[in-house]
Amino acid sequence: MFRRRKRRRRLARAFVLLAVIVTALCWFKYRECITERLQRRPPGIIVHHSASPPRAMGRIIDAAALDRMHAHRGFSKCYKGKVYHIGYHFVILQDGAVQAGRPIGCRGAHTHGREIYNRHIGICLVGNFSSAANRNGSQGPIRPTKAQLRALAKLCSSLMDEYGIKTANIKRHRDVNQTECPGDRFPYRWLIGELNHGQRAASAPKNEPKHRKI
Ligand SMILES: [Zn+2]
């Protein structure tokens, strides 16, 4: 009788110990997942231009073309078993089409030597918007097209919502590296105004009109 009770007590103790170990392991795994998710969450967005005409050698400059170009620039990264050469996460063509570059979870390669900014989402608008390099339009439209700008504002707005990115963290490449990118003709102030307006509209009380009449 006494032995049986002792055995039961030993079993109960082993069970409690096992439960503690399993709970601790689950907790550590959960913490690891959360930390990883937080580290992967992009802190901002960096806007670029491709500094190229929309077509070169008879071929359109798009995400696939940029992927081929970047293969020779040491930007390649393996992510979930696939190798990505393109350094940007998104590419916006002149007709406003948005193409995927590398996945957002895969660290970018679009701000040379500034690793912190490579954690930002890199968006590249195809075209050359520099008045020095494309003064008279020899490399295509001297400014981003309306379709490109609309697509950019929409993409930024949806990424800001998804990742909790603030307007202050929407930057041009030239803000973080010694470069002209995305060119002096890129309308940065317009973009920030649009995004601020979108945020104000989203946070407006429901019983008030979201847009002011002009
Ligand atoms: Zn750039």
CSV table of N, CA and C and ligand atoms in Angstrom, one decimal, residues 46-49 88 110 173-174 179 181-182, ligand 1:
chain,number,residue,atom,x,y,z
A,46,ILE,N,11.6,52.5,-49.3
A,46,ILE,CA,12.5,53.4,-50.0
A,46,ILE,C,12.1,53.4,-51.5
A,47,VAL,N,12.0,54.6,-52.0
A,47,VAL,CA,11.6,54.7,-53.4
A,47,VAL,C,12.8,54.9,-54.3
A,48,HIS,N,12.8,54.2,-55.4
A,48,HIS,CA,13.9,54.3,-56.4
A,48,HIS,C,13.4,54.6,-57.8
A,49,HIS,N,14.3,54.9,-58.7
A,49,HIS,CA,13.9,54.8,-60.2
A,49,HIS,C,14.9,53.9,-60.8
A,88,TYR,N,15.1,44.9,-55.4
A,88,TYR,CA,13.9,45.6,-55.0
A,88,TYR,C,12.8,44.6,-54.6
A,110,HIS,N,19.1,47.3,-52.0
A,110,HIS,CA,18.8,48.5,-52.8
A,110,HIS,C,19.4,49.8,-52.2
A,173,HIS,N,15.6,57.1,-52.2
A,173,HIS,CA,16.9,56.5,-52.0
A,173,HIS,C,18.0,57.6,-51.7
A,174,ARG,N,17.8,58.8,-52.3
A,174,ARG,CA,18.8,59.9,-52.1
A,174,ARG,C,18.8,60.3,-50.6
A,179,THR,N,23.3,59.5,-53.7
A,179,THR,CA,22.8,59.2,-55.1
A,179,THR,C,21.7,60.2,-55.5
A,181,CYS,N,19.0,59.2,-57.1
A,181,CYS,CA,17.9,58.3,-57.2
A,181,CYS,C,16.8,58.7,-56.2
A,182,PRO,N,15.5,58.9,-56.5
A,182,PRO,CA,14.9,58.6,-57.8
A,182,PRO,C,14.8,59.8,-58.8
B,1,ZN,ZN,17.9,53.9,-56.0
